[in-house]
mmCIF file of C-alpha atoms in Angstrom:
data_model
loop_
_atom_site.group_PDB
_atom_site.id
_atom_site.type_symbol
_atom_site.label_atom_id
_atom_site.label_comp_id
_atom_site.label_asym_id
_atom_site.label_seq_id
_atom_site.Cartn_x
_atom_site.Cartn_y
_atom_site.Cartn_z
ATOM 1 C CA MET B 1 151.469 101.344 85.103
ATOM 2 C CA SER B 2 148.185 103.333 86.303
ATOM 3 C CA GLN B 3 150.080 104.530 89.339
ATOM 4 C CA LEU B 4 152.915 106.088 87.194
ATOM 5 C CA GLU B 5 150.199 107.491 84.887
ATOM 6 C CA GLN B 6 148.472 109.324 87.535
ATOM 7 C CA ALA B 7 151.510 110.665 89.167
ATOM 8 C CA PHE B 8 152.918 111.906 85.964
ATOM 9 C CA PRO B 9 149.364 113.250 83.861
ATOM 10 C CA ASN B 10 151.446 115.254 81.557
ATOM 11 C CA THR B 11 153.712 112.373 80.453
ATOM 12 C CA THR B 12 152.706 109.478 77.929
ATOM 13 C CA LEU B 13 153.919 106.024 78.479
ATOM 14 C CA THR B 14 153.793 103.847 75.527
ATOM 15 C CA ALA B 15 155.397 100.411 75.837
ATOM 16 C CA ARG B 16 156.489 98.362 72.961
ATOM 17 C CA GLY B 17 157.849 95.095 73.547
ATOM 18 C CA SER B 18 160.919 95.497 76.174
ATOM 19 C CA LYS B 19 160.954 99.444 75.339
ATOM 20 C CA ILE B 20 159.095 102.165 77.004
ATOM 21 C CA LYS B 21 158.577 105.591 75.241
ATOM 22 C CA LEU B 22 158.133 108.563 77.512
ATOM 23 C CA LYS B 23 156.582 111.859 76.130
ATOM 24 C CA GLY B 24 156.160 114.977 78.111
ATOM 25 C CA PRO B 25 157.989 117.823 80.003
ATOM 26 C CA GLY B 26 161.638 117.508 80.633
ATOM 27 C CA GLY B 27 161.389 117.391 84.288
ATOM 28 C CA GLU B 28 158.674 114.644 84.544
ATOM 29 C CA VAL B 29 160.443 112.529 81.866
ATOM 30 C CA GLU B 30 163.809 112.579 83.781
ATOM 31 C CA THR B 31 161.924 111.750 86.923
ATOM 32 C CA LEU B 32 159.703 109.012 85.473
ATOM 33 C CA SER B 33 162.804 107.459 83.600
ATOM 34 C CA ASP B 34 164.724 107.245 86.956
ATOM 35 C CA ILE B 35 161.817 105.687 88.548
ATOM 36 C CA LEU B 36 161.768 103.014 85.564
ATOM 37 C CA ASP B 37 165.483 102.511 86.066
ATOM 38 C CA ASP B 38 164.917 101.687 89.851
ATOM 39 C CA MET B 39 162.190 99.237 88.943
ATOM 40 C CA ILE B 40 164.127 97.333 86.154
ATOM 41 C CA SER B 41 167.017 97.018 88.543
ATOM 42 C CA MET B 42 164.845 95.533 91.217
ATOM 43 C CA VAL B 43 163.355 93.117 88.831
ATOM 44 C CA ARG B 44 166.628 92.018 87.481
ATOM 45 C CA ARG B 45 167.927 91.287 91.108
ATOM 46 C CA GLY B 46 164.853 89.041 91.481
ATOM 47 C CA GLY B 47 162.615 91.071 92.968
ATOM 48 C CA GLU B 48 158.954 91.452 92.416
ATOM 49 C CA ILE B 49 157.406 94.915 92.105
ATOM 50 C CA THR B 50 154.627 95.519 94.203
ATOM 51 C CA LYS B 51 152.100 98.612 94.279
ATOM 52 C CA SER B 52 153.925 99.495 97.539
ATOM 53 C CA ASP B 53 157.181 99.450 95.940
ATOM 54 C CA VAL B 54 155.872 101.935 92.937
ATOM 55 C CA SER B 55 154.257 104.067 96.146
ATOM 56 C CA THR B 56 157.605 104.051 97.899
ATOM 57 C CA LEU B 57 159.692 105.136 94.409
ATOM 58 C CA LEU B 58 157.126 107.738 93.798
ATOM 59 C CA ALA B 59 157.297 109.150 97.387
ATOM 60 C CA LEU B 60 161.217 108.980 97.202
ATOM 61 C CA ALA B 61 161.148 110.903 93.946
ATOM 62 C CA ASN B 62 158.819 113.499 95.594
ATOM 63 C CA LYS B 63 156.130 112.772 93.084
ATOM 64 C CA VAL B 64 153.098 112.906 95.393
ATOM 65 C CA GLU B 65 149.593 113.562 94.113
ATOM 66 C CA GLY B 66 151.098 114.937 90.694
ATOM 67 C CA LYS B 67 153.156 117.750 92.357
ATOM 68 C CA SER B 68 156.836 117.724 91.599
ATOM 69 C CA ARG B 69 159.507 118.961 94.105
ATOM 70 C CA PRO B 70 162.634 118.776 92.037
ATOM 71 C CA GLU B 71 164.894 119.908 94.824
ATOM 72 C CA LYS B 72 165.055 116.477 96.010
ATOM 73 C CA THR B 73 166.443 113.644 93.761
ATOM 74 C CA PRO B 74 165.219 109.959 94.141
ATOM 75 C CA PHE B 75 167.194 107.355 96.007
ATOM 76 C CA LYS B 76 168.812 104.967 93.336
ATOM 77 C CA GLN B 77 169.473 101.362 94.558
ATOM 78 C CA ASP B 78 172.935 99.912 93.257
ATOM 79 C CA THR B 79 173.820 96.202 93.268
ATOM 80 C CA GLY B 80 176.317 96.904 95.961
ATOM 81 C CA ASP B 81 173.345 97.915 98.285
ATOM 82 C CA ILE B 82 172.062 94.254 98.403
ATOM 83 C CA ILE B 83 172.645 92.956 102.263
ATOM 84 C CA LEU B 84 171.686 89.448 101.466
ATOM 85 C CA HIS B 85 168.979 87.069 99.751
ATOM 86 C CA THR B 86 166.346 85.629 101.447
ATOM 87 C CA HIS B 87 165.439 81.863 101.520
ATOM 88 C CA THR B 88 163.244 82.476 98.737
ATOM 89 C CA GLY B 89 165.700 84.258 96.743
ATOM 90 C CA GLU B 90 164.424 87.859 97.081
ATOM 91 C CA SER B 91 166.892 90.825 97.794
ATOM 92 C CA VAL B 92 167.291 92.621 100.763
ATOM 93 C CA ALA B 93 168.498 95.945 100.033
ATOM 94 C CA ALA B 94 168.577 99.543 101.307
ATOM 95 C CA LYS B 95 165.438 101.263 99.823
ATOM 96 C CA THR B 96 166.390 104.860 101.246
ATOM 97 C CA GLU B 97 169.248 106.991 101.682
ATOM 98 C CA GLY B 98 168.427 106.633 105.612
ATOM 99 C CA GLN B 99 168.642 102.631 105.335
ATOM 100 C CA LEU B 100 172.014 102.995 103.277
ATOM 101 C CA ASN B 101 173.277 105.054 105.704
ATOM 102 C CA ILE B 102 172.574 102.287 108.342
ATOM 103 C CA ILE B 103 174.647 99.798 106.216
ATOM 104 C CA ARG B 104 177.552 101.984 105.848
ATOM 105 C CA GLN B 105 178.041 103.343 109.460
ATOM 106 C CA SER B 106 177.334 99.740 110.604
ATOM 107 C CA GLU B 107 180.217 98.754 108.674
ATOM 108 C CA ASN B 108 182.538 101.291 109.946
ATOM 109 C CA ASN B 109 181.573 101.255 113.710
ATOM 110 C CA ASP B 110 181.244 98.692 116.345
ATOM 111 C CA ILE B 111 178.147 100.211 117.901
ATOM 112 C CA LEU B 112 175.441 102.312 115.763
ATOM 113 C CA PHE B 113 172.448 104.054 116.982
ATOM 114 C CA ALA B 114 169.561 103.950 114.321
ATOM 115 C CA ILE B 115 167.099 106.640 115.196
ATOM 116 C CA GLY B 116 163.891 107.524 113.452
ATOM 117 C CA PRO B 117 160.185 107.158 113.151
ATOM 118 C CA ALA B 118 158.024 103.823 112.379
ATOM 119 C CA GLY B 119 158.093 102.258 109.163
ATOM 120 C CA THR B 120 161.683 103.413 108.138
ATOM 121 C CA GLY B 121 163.097 99.861 108.146
ATOM 122 C CA LYS B 122 165.420 100.344 111.117
ATOM 123 C CA THR B 123 164.739 96.820 112.673
ATOM 124 C CA TYR B 124 164.531 95.117 109.147
ATOM 125 C CA THR B 125 167.774 96.413 107.981
ATOM 126 C CA SER B 126 169.502 95.665 111.173
ATOM 127 C CA VAL B 127 168.580 92.231 111.460
ATOM 128 C CA ALA B 128 169.550 91.820 108.024
ATOM 129 C CA LEU B 129 172.996 92.925 108.593
ATOM 130 C CA ALA B 130 173.208 90.586 111.462
ATOM 131 C CA VAL B 131 171.964 87.706 109.541
ATOM 132 C CA ARG B 132 174.593 88.538 106.833
ATOM 133 C CA ALA B 133 177.276 88.876 109.525
ATOM 134 C CA LEU B 134 176.310 85.350 110.754
ATOM 135 C CA LYS B 135 176.408 83.823 107.298
ATOM 136 C CA GLN B 136 179.582 85.183 106.443
ATOM 137 C CA ARG B 137 181.097 83.879 109.875
ATOM 138 C CA LYS B 138 182.097 87.006 111.089
ATOM 139 C CA VAL B 139 180.312 86.454 114.385
ATOM 140 C CA LYS B 140 179.218 83.148 115.980
ATOM 141 C CA ARG B 141 175.727 84.169 117.230
ATOM 142 C CA ILE B 142 172.878 86.915 116.775
ATOM 143 C CA ILE B 143 171.416 88.243 119.896
ATOM 144 C CA LEU B 144 168.022 90.538 119.698
ATOM 145 C CA ALA B 145 166.863 92.275 122.783
ATOM 146 C CA ARG B 146 163.772 94.403 123.367
ATOM 147 C CA PRO B 147 162.554 96.162 126.534
ATOM 148 C CA ALA B 148 159.266 94.630 127.455
ATOM 149 C CA VAL B 149 158.214 97.729 129.018
ATOM 150 C CA GLU B 150 154.421 97.274 128.338
ATOM 151 C CA ALA B 151 154.530 94.739 130.960
ATOM 152 C CA GLY B 152 156.883 96.394 133.266
ATOM 153 C CA GLU B 153 159.256 93.608 132.527
ATOM 154 C CA ASN B 154 157.322 91.914 135.447
ATOM 155 C CA LEU B 155 156.047 89.086 133.200
ATOM 156 C CA GLY B 156 155.205 86.505 135.941
ATOM 157 C CA PHE B 157 151.442 87.552 135.752
ATOM 158 C CA LEU B 158 151.229 86.527 132.112
ATOM 159 C CA PRO B 159 149.797 83.061 131.320
ATOM 160 C CA GLY B 160 151.965 80.213 129.754
ATOM 161 C CA ASP B 161 155.803 79.331 130.167
ATOM 162 C CA LEU B 162 158.558 81.824 129.625
ATOM 163 C CA LYS B 163 158.524 81.761 125.914
ATOM 164 C CA GLU B 164 154.767 82.210 125.642
ATOM 165 C CA LYS B 165 155.085 85.188 128.015
ATOM 166 C CA ILE B 166 157.780 87.276 126.178
ATOM 167 C CA ASP B 167 157.022 86.238 122.576
ATOM 168 C CA PRO B 168 154.311 88.973 121.675
ATOM 169 C CA TYR B 169 156.944 91.665 122.690
ATOM 170 C CA LEU B 170 159.448 90.000 120.478
ATOM 171 C CA ARG B 171 157.408 88.998 117.531
ATOM 172 C CA PRO B 172 158.582 91.564 114.979
ATOM 173 C CA LEU B 173 162.111 90.247 115.505
ATOM 174 C CA TYR B 174 160.829 86.862 114.588
ATOM 175 C CA ASP B 175 158.897 88.043 111.737
ATOM 176 C CA ALA B 176 162.222 89.783 110.084
ATOM 177 C CA LEU B 177 164.281 86.458 110.849
ATOM 178 C CA GLU B 178 161.381 84.315 109.305
ATOM 179 C CA GLU B 179 161.527 86.337 105.983
ATOM 180 C CA MET B 180 165.475 85.754 105.795
ATOM 181 C CA ILE B 181 166.050 82.276 106.958
ATOM 182 C CA GLU B 182 164.393 79.248 106.177
ATOM 183 C CA PHE B 183 162.147 77.704 108.977
ATOM 184 C CA ASP B 184 163.832 74.523 109.720
ATOM 185 C CA LYS B 185 167.352 76.181 109.831
ATOM 186 C CA LEU B 186 165.939 79.287 112.023
ATOM 187 C CA GLU B 187 164.148 76.752 114.349
ATOM 188 C CA PHE B 188 167.543 74.871 114.790
ATOM 189 C CA GLN B 189 169.682 78.126 115.236
ATOM 190 C CA LEU B 190 167.166 79.162 118.079
ATOM 191 C CA GLN B 191 167.423 75.967 119.881
ATOM 192 C CA LYS B 192 171.295 76.107 119.959
ATOM 193 C CA ASN B 193 171.275 79.653 120.893
ATOM 194 C CA ILE B 194 172.843 80.500 117.678
ATOM 195 C CA ILE B 195 170.299 83.246 117.330
ATOM 196 C CA GLU B 196 168.972 84.308 120.790
ATOM 197 C CA ILE B 197 165.672 86.738 121.305
ATOM 198 C CA ALA B 198 165.248 87.747 124.535
ATOM 199 C CA PRO B 199 163.991 90.881 126.881
ATOM 200 C CA LEU B 200 166.455 93.356 127.712
ATOM 201 C CA ALA B 201 166.366 92.548 131.397
ATOM 202 C CA TYR B 202 167.773 88.972 130.535
ATOM 203 C CA MET B 203 171.146 90.712 129.284
ATOM 204 C CA ARG B 204 172.180 91.633 132.887
ATOM 205 C CA GLY B 205 175.231 90.178 133.972
ATOM 206 C CA ARG B 206 176.423 88.577 130.731
ATOM 207 C CA THR B 207 179.222 89.473 128.481
ATOM 208 C CA LEU B 208 178.306 89.079 124.697
ATOM 209 C CA ASN B 209 181.584 88.008 122.617
ATOM 210 C CA ASN B 210 181.576 87.208 119.046
ATOM 211 C CA ALA B 211 177.970 88.306 118.538
ATOM 212 C CA PHE B 212 175.979 90.602 116.315
ATOM 213 C CA VAL B 213 173.762 92.483 119.224
ATOM 214 C CA ILE B 214 170.509 94.370 118.441
ATOM 215 C CA LEU B 215 168.655 96.466 120.995
ATOM 216 C CA ASP B 216 165.251 97.123 119.403
ATOM 217 C CA GLU B 217 162.651 99.695 120.376
ATOM 218 C CA ALA B 218 165.413 101.166 122.722
ATOM 219 C CA GLN B 219 163.312 104.286 123.278
ATOM 220 C CA ASN B 220 161.847 102.187 126.049
ATOM 221 C CA ALA B 221 165.003 101.424 127.729
ATOM 222 C CA THR B 222 165.823 103.334 130.627
ATOM 223 C CA ASN B 223 169.348 105.185 131.331
ATOM 224 C CA THR B 224 170.344 102.408 133.615
ATOM 225 C CA GLN B 225 169.038 99.751 131.211
ATOM 226 C CA MET B 226 170.861 101.391 128.185
ATOM 227 C CA LYS B 227 174.074 101.630 130.201
ATOM 228 C CA MET B 228 173.618 97.995 131.448
ATOM 229 C CA PHE B 229 173.268 96.809 127.606
ATOM 230 C CA LEU B 230 176.155 98.580 126.139
ATOM 231 C CA THR B 231 178.556 97.497 128.793
ATOM 232 C CA ARG B 232 177.662 93.806 127.798
ATOM 233 C CA ILE B 233 179.286 93.998 124.485
ATOM 234 C CA GLY B 234 182.457 92.060 124.477
ATOM 235 C CA PHE B 235 185.210 91.051 121.934
ATOM 236 C CA ASN B 236 184.616 90.947 118.167
ATOM 237 C CA SER B 237 181.006 91.878 118.806
ATOM 238 C CA ARG B 238 178.983 94.693 116.815
ATOM 239 C CA ALA B 239 175.773 96.207 118.158
ATOM 240 C CA ILE B 240 172.917 98.335 116.389
ATOM 241 C CA ILE B 241 170.425 100.069 118.747
ATOM 242 C CA THR B 242 167.289 101.182 117.179
ATOM 243 C CA GLY B 243 164.501 103.121 118.374
ATOM 244 C CA ASP B 244 161.952 106.005 117.887
ATOM 245 C CA ILE B 245 162.587 108.726 120.372
ATOM 246 C CA THR B 246 159.023 110.227 119.778
ATOM 247 C CA GLN B 247 157.007 106.982 120.745
ATOM 248 C CA THR B 248 158.387 106.041 124.168
ATOM 249 C CA ASP B 249 156.199 103.983 126.464
ATOM 250 C CA LEU B 250 158.087 104.644 129.575
ATOM 251 C CA PRO B 251 156.620 106.695 132.484
ATOM 252 C CA ARG B 252 156.089 110.208 131.973
ATOM 253 C CA LYS B 253 158.812 111.130 134.603
ATOM 254 C CA GLN B 254 161.441 108.626 133.193
ATOM 255 C CA GLU B 255 163.834 109.733 130.465
ATOM 256 C CA SER B 256 164.348 107.271 127.715
ATOM 257 C CA GLY B 257 167.863 105.979 127.684
ATOM 258 C CA LEU B 258 168.042 106.546 123.745
ATOM 259 C CA ILE B 259 167.337 110.481 124.173
ATOM 260 C CA THR B 260 170.118 110.796 126.957
ATOM 261 C CA ILE B 261 172.866 108.542 124.974
ATOM 262 C CA GLN B 262 172.897 110.925 122.235
ATOM 263 C CA LYS B 263 174.440 113.506 124.412
ATOM 264 C CA ILE B 264 176.850 111.029 126.301
ATOM 265 C CA LEU B 265 178.486 109.034 123.451
ATOM 266 C CA LYS B 266 178.289 111.627 120.656
ATOM 267 C CA ASN B 267 182.097 112.192 120.489
ATOM 268 C CA ILE B 268 183.461 108.663 120.793
ATOM 269 C CA ASP B 269 185.225 106.930 118.016
ATOM 270 C CA GLY B 270 183.697 103.548 116.874
ATOM 271 C CA ILE B 271 180.269 104.799 117.803
ATOM 272 C CA ALA B 272 177.785 106.411 115.133
ATOM 273 C CA PHE B 273 174.372 107.556 114.960
ATOM 274 C CA ALA B 274 172.142 107.305 111.828
ATOM 275 C CA TYR B 275 169.272 109.475 111.799
ATOM 276 C CA LEU B 276 166.252 108.388 109.755
ATOM 277 C CA ASN B 277 162.887 110.640 108.975
ATOM 278 C CA GLN B 278 159.524 110.257 107.296
ATOM 279 C CA ASP B 279 161.438 110.441 103.630
ATOM 280 C CA ASP B 280 162.824 107.006 104.742
ATOM 281 C CA VAL B 281 159.166 105.434 105.518
ATOM 282 C CA VAL B 282 158.845 102.236 103.460
ATOM 283 C CA ARG B 283 155.408 101.133 104.713
ATOM 284 C CA HIS B 284 152.128 102.447 103.146
ATOM 285 C CA LYS B 285 152.250 105.802 101.790
ATOM 286 C CA LEU B 286 149.769 106.910 104.628
ATOM 287 C CA VAL B 287 152.199 106.176 107.470
ATOM 288 C CA ARG B 288 154.369 109.107 105.907
ATOM 289 C CA ASP B 289 151.402 111.362 106.079
ATOM 290 C CA ILE B 290 150.557 110.274 109.603
ATOM 291 C CA ILE B 291 154.042 110.958 110.789
ATOM 292 C CA ASP B 292 154.051 114.461 109.136
ATOM 293 C CA ALA B 293 150.255 115.075 110.756
ATOM 294 C CA TYR B 294 151.744 114.039 114.269
ATOM 295 C CA ASP B 295 154.867 116.408 113.621
ATOM 296 C CA LYS B 296 152.919 119.438 112.755
ATOM 297 C CA TYR B 297 150.376 119.135 115.805
ATOM 298 C CA GLU B 298 153.326 118.449 118.108
ATOM 299 C CA SER B 299 155.396 121.661 117.000
ATOM 300 C CA LYS B 300 152.067 123.760 117.428
ATOM 301 C CA LYS B 301 151.960 122.495 121.252
ATOM 302 C CA ARG B 302 155.185 123.629 121.857
#
């Protein structure tokens, strides 16, 4: 409650039993009421409200540091926005308009490009959609790929076996899966290649049928790699390609395939582009401030 009281200093919150009474300026009361409704909906769906969740709701309501910006309305979750429930019973649902757009566009297109800054939930939302498709038997397997560009995809010099070499680059994908699928079942699916996680280079020469395919960190894929990946997609397959075009690790003279692809495929039916921005950030509230600061710095350099 202290976070809400600090964000809405002119409104008094009084809790009596299961009821909360609000008294203050009409605009603040209306915005705070919407936030409380969102919190109640999250609890009813089996979720647990954390300080981070409250910060996100405040940010989405554009109620930061006590300054109201009423021209924007807060994102409201709906029970229809739930993608799936994790093995611990928690719901995975769209938390922002950008994430909801990923869900809707993925349902209506075979290939979706989700482009936006760090912390906007691109990867997590995409993995959740893939896990749901697998559970509903709409696909027979999930394939998750990432360019291992930090090692130039020449992994031989790294110590250990193949799995130990590539795991550091693929860890975020494992993290998302481990939240959604119980450990024993996930291990079985990984062993049987029902779920496969591999560097992008390992996709070459394959045809990916009956699969939900995700290419993560696609800003680090070259034009050649992007074409190679997209032409792997086979019958009854869907793909989501995620990335942040402001954070490429490619050599300076090499253009990101994710940047180029927006010009090449923008008018093809069945292919969609979903763009997220700092308003979709669902990490620590400082992440949004950091992105804003970088945007301002980059704009001054131009």
